[in-house]
Short mmCIF file of C-alpha atoms in Angstrom, two decimals:
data_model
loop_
_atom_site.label_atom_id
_atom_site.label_comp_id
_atom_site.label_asym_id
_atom_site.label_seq_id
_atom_site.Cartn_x
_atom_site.Cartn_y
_atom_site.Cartn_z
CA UNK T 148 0.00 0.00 0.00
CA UNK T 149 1.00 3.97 -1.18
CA UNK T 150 1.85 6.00 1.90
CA UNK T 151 -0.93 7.99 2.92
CA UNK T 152 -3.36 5.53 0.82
CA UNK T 153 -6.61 4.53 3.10
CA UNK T 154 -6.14 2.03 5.52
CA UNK T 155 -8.98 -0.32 6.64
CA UNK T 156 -8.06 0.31 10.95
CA UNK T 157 -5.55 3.13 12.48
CA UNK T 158 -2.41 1.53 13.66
CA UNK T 159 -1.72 3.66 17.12
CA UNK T 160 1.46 2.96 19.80
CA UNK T 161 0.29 4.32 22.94
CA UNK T 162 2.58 5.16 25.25
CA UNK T 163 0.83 6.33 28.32
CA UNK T 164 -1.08 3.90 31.00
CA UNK T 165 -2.78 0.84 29.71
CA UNK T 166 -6.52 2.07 31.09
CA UNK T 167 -5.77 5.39 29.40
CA UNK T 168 -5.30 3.68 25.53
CA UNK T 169 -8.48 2.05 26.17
CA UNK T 170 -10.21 5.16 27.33
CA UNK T 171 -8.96 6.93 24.05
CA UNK T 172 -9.47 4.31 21.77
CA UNK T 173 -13.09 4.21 22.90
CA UNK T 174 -13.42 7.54 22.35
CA UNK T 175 -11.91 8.30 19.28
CA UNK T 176 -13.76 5.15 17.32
CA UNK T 177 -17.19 6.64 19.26
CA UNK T 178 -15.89 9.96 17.64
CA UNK T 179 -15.02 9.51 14.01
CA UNK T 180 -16.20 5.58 13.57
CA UNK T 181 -12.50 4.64 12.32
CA UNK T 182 -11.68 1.63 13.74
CA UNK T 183 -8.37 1.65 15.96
CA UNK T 184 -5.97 -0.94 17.04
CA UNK T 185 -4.22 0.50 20.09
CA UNK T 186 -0.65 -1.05 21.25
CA UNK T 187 0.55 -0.17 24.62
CA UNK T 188 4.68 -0.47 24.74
CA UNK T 189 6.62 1.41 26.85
CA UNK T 190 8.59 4.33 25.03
CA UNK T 191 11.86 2.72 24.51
CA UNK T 192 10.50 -0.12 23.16
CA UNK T 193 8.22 2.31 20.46
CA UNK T 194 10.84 3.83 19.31
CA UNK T 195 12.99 0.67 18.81
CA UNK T 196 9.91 -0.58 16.80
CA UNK T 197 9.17 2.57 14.53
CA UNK T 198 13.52 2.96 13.70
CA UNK T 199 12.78 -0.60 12.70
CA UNK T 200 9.99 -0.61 10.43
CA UNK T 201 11.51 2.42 8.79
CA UNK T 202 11.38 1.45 5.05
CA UNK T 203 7.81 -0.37 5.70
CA UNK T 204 5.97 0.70 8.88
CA UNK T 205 3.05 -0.77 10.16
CA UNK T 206 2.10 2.11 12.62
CA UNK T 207 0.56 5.31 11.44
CA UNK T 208 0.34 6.97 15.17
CA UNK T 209 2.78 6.97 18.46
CA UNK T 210 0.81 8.71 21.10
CA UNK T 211 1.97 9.36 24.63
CA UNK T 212 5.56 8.62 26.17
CA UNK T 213 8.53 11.04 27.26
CA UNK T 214 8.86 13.75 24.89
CA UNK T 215 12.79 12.74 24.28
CA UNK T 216 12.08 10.33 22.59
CA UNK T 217 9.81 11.91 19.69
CA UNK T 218 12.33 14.59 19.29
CA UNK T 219 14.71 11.95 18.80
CA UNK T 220 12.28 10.31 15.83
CA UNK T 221 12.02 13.44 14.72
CA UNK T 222 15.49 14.12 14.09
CA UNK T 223 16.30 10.28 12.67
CA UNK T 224 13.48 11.66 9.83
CA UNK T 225 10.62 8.53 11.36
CA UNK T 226 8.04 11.56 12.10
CA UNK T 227 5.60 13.11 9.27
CA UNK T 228 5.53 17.04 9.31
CA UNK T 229 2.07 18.13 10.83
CA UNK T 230 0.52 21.25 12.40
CA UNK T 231 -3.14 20.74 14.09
CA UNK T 232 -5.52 23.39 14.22
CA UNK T 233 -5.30 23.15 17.73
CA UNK T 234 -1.66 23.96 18.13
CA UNK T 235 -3.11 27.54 18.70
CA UNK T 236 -4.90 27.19 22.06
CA UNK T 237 -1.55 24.86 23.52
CA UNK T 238 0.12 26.17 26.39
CA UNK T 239 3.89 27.81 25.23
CA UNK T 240 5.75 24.77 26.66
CA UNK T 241 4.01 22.58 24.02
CA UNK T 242 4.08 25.38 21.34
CA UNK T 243 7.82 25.34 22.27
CA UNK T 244 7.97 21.48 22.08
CA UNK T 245 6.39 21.63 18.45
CA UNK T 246 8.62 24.31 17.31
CA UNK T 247 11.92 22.06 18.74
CA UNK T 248 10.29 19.09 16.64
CA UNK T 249 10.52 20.58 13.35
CA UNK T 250 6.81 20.91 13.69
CA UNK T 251 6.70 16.93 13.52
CA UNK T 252 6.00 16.01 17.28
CA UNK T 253 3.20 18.23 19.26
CA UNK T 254 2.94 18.33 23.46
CA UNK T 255 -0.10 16.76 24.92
CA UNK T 256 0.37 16.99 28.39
CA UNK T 257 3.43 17.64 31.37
CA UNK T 258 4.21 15.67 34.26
CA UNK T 259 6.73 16.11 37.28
CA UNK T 260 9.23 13.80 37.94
CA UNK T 261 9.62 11.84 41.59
CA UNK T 262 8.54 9.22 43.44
CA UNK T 263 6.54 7.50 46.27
CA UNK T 264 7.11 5.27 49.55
CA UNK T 265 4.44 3.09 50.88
CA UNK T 266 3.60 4.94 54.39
CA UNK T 267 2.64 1.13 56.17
CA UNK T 268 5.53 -0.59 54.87
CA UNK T 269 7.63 3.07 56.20
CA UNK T 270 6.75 2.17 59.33
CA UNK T 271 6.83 -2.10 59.49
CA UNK T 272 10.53 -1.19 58.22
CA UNK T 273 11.47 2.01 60.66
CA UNK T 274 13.25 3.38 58.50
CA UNK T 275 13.36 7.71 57.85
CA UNK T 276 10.87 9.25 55.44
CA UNK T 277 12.77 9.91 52.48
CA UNK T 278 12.55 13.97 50.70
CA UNK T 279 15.46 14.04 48.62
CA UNK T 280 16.99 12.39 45.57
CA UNK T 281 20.37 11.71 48.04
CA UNK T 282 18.34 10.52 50.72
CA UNK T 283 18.05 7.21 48.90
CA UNK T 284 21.31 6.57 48.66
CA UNK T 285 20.52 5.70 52.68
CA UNK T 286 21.31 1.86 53.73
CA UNK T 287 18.46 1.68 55.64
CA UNK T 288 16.62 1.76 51.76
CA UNK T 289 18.83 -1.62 50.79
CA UNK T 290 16.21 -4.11 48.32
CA UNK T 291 13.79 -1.77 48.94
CA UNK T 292 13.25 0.81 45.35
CA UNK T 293 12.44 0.15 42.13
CA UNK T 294 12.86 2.25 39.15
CA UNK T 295 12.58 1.88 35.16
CA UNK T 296 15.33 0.72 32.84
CA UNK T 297 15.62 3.78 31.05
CA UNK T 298 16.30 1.48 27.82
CA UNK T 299 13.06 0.70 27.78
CA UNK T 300 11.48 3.66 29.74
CA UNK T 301 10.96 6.97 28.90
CA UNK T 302 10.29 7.87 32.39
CA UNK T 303 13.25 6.12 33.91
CA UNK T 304 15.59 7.92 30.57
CA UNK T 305 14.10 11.27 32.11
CA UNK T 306 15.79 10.21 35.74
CA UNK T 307 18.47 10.03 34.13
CA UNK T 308 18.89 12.50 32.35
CA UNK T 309 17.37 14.72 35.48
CA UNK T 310 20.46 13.58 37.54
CA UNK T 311 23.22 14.57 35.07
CA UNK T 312 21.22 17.81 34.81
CA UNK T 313 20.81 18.43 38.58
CA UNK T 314 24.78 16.80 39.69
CA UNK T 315 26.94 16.97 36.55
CA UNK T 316 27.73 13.62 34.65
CA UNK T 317 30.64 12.45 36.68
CA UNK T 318 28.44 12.93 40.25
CA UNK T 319 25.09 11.58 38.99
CA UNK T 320 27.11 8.75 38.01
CA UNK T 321 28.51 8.45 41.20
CA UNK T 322 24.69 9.05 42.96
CA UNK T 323 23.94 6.20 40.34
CA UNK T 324 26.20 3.61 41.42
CA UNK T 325 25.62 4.39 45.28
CA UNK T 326 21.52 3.95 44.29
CA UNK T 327 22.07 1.00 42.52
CA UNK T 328 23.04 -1.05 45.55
CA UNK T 329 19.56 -0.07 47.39
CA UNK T 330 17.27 -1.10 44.18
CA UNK T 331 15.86 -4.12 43.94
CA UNK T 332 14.69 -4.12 40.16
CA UNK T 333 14.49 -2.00 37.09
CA UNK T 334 11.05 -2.33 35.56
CA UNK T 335 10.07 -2.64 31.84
CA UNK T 336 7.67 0.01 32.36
CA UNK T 337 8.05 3.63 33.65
CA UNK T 338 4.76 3.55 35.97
CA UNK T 339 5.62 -0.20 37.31
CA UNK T 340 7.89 1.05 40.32
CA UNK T 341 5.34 3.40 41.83
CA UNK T 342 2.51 0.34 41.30
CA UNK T 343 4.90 -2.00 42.96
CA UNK T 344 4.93 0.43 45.73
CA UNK T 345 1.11 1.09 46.09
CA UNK T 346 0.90 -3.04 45.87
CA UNK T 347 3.48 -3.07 48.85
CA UNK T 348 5.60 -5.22 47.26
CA UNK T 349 8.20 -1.88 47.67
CA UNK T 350 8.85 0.33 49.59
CA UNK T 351 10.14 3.26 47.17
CA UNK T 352 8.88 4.05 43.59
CA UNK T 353 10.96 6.30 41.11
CA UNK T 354 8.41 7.66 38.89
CA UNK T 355 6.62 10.64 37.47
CA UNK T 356 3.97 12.14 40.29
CA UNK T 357 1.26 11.58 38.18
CA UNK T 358 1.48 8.17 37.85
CA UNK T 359 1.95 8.13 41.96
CA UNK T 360 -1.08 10.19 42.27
CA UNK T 361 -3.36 8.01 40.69
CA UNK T 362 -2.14 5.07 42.50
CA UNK T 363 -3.25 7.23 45.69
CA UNK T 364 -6.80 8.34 44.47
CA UNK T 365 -7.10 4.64 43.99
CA UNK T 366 -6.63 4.17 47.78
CA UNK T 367 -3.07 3.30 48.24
CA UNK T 368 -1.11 4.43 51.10
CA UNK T 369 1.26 6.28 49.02
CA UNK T 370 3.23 9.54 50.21
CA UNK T 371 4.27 11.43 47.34
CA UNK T 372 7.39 13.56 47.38
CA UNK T 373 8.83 16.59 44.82
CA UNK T 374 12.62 15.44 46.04
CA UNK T 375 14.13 18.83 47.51
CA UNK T 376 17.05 19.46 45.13
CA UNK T 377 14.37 19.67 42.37
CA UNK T 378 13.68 17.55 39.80
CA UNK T 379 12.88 16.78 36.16
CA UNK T 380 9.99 16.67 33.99
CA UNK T 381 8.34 15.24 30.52
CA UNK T 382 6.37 16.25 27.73
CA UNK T 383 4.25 13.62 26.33
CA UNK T 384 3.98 13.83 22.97
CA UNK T 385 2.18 12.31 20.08
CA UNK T 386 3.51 12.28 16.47
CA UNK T 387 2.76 10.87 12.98
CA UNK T 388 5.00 8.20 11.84
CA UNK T 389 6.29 8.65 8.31
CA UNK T 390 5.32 6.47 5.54
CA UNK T 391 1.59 6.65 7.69
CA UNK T 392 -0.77 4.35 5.63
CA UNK T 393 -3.50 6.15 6.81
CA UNK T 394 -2.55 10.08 6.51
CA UNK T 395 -6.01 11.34 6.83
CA UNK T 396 -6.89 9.24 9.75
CA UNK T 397 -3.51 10.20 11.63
CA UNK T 398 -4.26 13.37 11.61
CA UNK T 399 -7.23 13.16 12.82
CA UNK T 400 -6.43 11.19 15.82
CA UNK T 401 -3.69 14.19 16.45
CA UNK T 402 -6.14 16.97 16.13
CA UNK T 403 -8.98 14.63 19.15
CA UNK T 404 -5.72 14.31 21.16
CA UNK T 405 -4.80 17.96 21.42
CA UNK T 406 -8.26 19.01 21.54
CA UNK T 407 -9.96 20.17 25.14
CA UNK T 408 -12.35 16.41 24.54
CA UNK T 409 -9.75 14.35 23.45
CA UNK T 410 -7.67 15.74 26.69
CA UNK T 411 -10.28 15.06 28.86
CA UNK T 412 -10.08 11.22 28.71
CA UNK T 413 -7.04 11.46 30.80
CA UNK T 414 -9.33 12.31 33.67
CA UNK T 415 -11.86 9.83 32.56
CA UNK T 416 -9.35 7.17 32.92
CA UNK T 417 -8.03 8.39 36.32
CA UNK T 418 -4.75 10.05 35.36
CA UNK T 419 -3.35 13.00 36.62
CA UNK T 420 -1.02 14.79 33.87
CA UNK T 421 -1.26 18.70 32.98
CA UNK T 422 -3.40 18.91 29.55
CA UNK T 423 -1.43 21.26 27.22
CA UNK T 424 -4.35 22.50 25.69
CA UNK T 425 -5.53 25.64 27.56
CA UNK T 426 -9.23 25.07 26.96
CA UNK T 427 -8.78 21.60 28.54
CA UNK T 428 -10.18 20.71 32.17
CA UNK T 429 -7.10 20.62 35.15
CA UNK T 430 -7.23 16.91 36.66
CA UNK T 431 -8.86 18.15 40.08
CA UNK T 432 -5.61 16.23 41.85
CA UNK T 433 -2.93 16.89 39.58
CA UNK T 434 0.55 17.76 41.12
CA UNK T 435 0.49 21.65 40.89
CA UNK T 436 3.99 21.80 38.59
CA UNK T 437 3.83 25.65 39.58
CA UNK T 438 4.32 24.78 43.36
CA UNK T 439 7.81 22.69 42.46
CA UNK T 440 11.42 23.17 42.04
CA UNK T 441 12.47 22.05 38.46
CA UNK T 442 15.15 21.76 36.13
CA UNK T 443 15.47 23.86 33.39
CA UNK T 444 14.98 20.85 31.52
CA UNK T 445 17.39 20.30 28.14
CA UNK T 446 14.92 18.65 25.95
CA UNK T 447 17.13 19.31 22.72
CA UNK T 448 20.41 17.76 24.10
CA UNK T 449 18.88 14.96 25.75
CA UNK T 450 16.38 14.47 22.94
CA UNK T 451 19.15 13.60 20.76
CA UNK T 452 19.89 10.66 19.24
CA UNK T 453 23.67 10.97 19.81
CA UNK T 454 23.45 11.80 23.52
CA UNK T 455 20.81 9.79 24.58
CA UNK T 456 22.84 6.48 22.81
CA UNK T 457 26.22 7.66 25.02
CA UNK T 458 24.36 7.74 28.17
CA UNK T 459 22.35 4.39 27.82
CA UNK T 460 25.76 2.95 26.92
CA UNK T 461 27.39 4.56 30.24
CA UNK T 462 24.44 3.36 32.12
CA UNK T 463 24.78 -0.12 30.85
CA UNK T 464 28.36 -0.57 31.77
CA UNK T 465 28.69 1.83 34.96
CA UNK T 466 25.37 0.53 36.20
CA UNK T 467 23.37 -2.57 34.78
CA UNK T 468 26.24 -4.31 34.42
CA UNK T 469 27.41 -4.33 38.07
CA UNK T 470 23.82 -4.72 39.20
#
């Protein structure tokens, strides 16, 4: 099939939580009547799948996952050129994020990075309520965190790129290594660690807040914490793969996910991100990003291909290697 010829279903990698691709898919086939298959993969693995299927791809739509690694598509030439009539009610840190795309990636929501201890396992262990990034690097924390692979994970790429940002290479390294002895496992899947947590089978979860937060709503004894040296942060993003057997489609999905309604099934499937449409509803417990101490995150240098390859590699010897 021609690209951009008509496609019988909409081929869409979704990148965000599992009950939030259903919510979508529901929505946008209740929408439009096209006919979706939706693919949940964690963002490492989408963007191993879409370099792959370069010369033939099977997937017209990658929706949701760390912004990083769409500008990274982007600038490997995977992504299809596309500007939504929406783009013009987006807050300016998505209007930035498009612009730093080459107008082939476009913001759909924020989220702070951090992470979570279970409050009833705090106290079975007696161990100090951690606040800080250094604080667990603590013994007392031995076995007891999880956090992502950040091959795999966009969210657990984002930590590390958050700690070279907030230490310098050489120290996060360092703070790496010393972490490394207290965590358990490294998860497939960004959100897994802060689940684990909520499940109590961990105590500490390295994750984005969001993903925390709606762990909590569900009724978990979770205490959430904005570490105190600051932290990091994502954009999702959702982009048109190039060579798209479905062009008209694609674009159509973009335009219902940057819309106000198509924003709004994040809070009808219990998450907790910023929308970056301004017209869109607030999730009523969303982490107030306002209220904490960020990075001025480098999306462009650690949205490239070039860096982000060096550091997995570092990671993987310095780190997962020793583990």
């Amino acid at each position: 099939m021609q690209p951009g010829a008509a496609a019988t279903t909409l081929n869409v990698l979704c990148g965000v939580d599992e009950s939030w691709c259903s919510v979508m898919k529901a929505a946008f086939q209740a929408k439009t009547g096209t006919e979706i298959t939706m693919v949940r993969k964690s963002t490492g693995e989408i963007l191993d799948q879409v370099r792959a299927e370069r010369d033939r791809p099977t997937v017209d739509v990658w929706w949701g996952g760390t912004g990083d690694t769409h500008l990274q598509a982007a600038s490997e030439d995977l992504l299809q050129p596309y500007k939504s009539p929406q783009e013009r009610d987006l807050l300016p840190w998505a209007q930035n994020f498009y612009a730093m795309s080459g107008g082939r990636s476009a913001g759909v929501y924020a989220g702070a990075l951090g992470f979570a201890y279970n409050l009833k396992l705090l106290g079975q262990y007696k161990v100090p309520a951690p606040t800080c990034w250094r604080d667990l690097t603590n013994s007392a924390y031995r076995g007891l965190i999880q956090s992502g692979n950040p091959n795999s994970s966009g969210t657990a790429f984002t930590t590390l790129a958050t700690f070279v940002q907030l230490f310098g290479e050489e120290e996060a390294f360092r703070f790496m290594e010393i972490l490394d002895r207290n965590i358990a496992d490294y998860t497939k899947a960004g959100a897994e660690p802060v689940k684990a947590a909520a499940r109590g089978e961990t105590l500490i979860g390295i994750s984005f807040m969001h993903d925390a937060v709606t762990q909590k709503e569900a009724g978990s004894p979770l205490v959430i914490v904005a570490p105190c040296e600051g932290t990091g942060y994502e954009i999702g993003a959702v982009s048109i793969v190039k060579g798209a057997r479905n062009l008209d489609a694609s674009r159509a999905f973009v335009d219902f996910a940057l819309s106000p309604e198509g924003q709004a099934t994040g809070i009808a499937a219990g998450q907790n991100q910023v929308p970056s449409n301004a017209k869109a509803a607030l999730p009523a417990t969303a982490p107030d990003i306002s209220m904490i101490k960020m990075v001025d995150y480098d999306f462009a240098t650690f949205g490239s291909p070039e860096e982000r390859s060096r550091l997995l590699r570092r990671f993987d010897t310095d780190i997962l290697a020793v583990h």
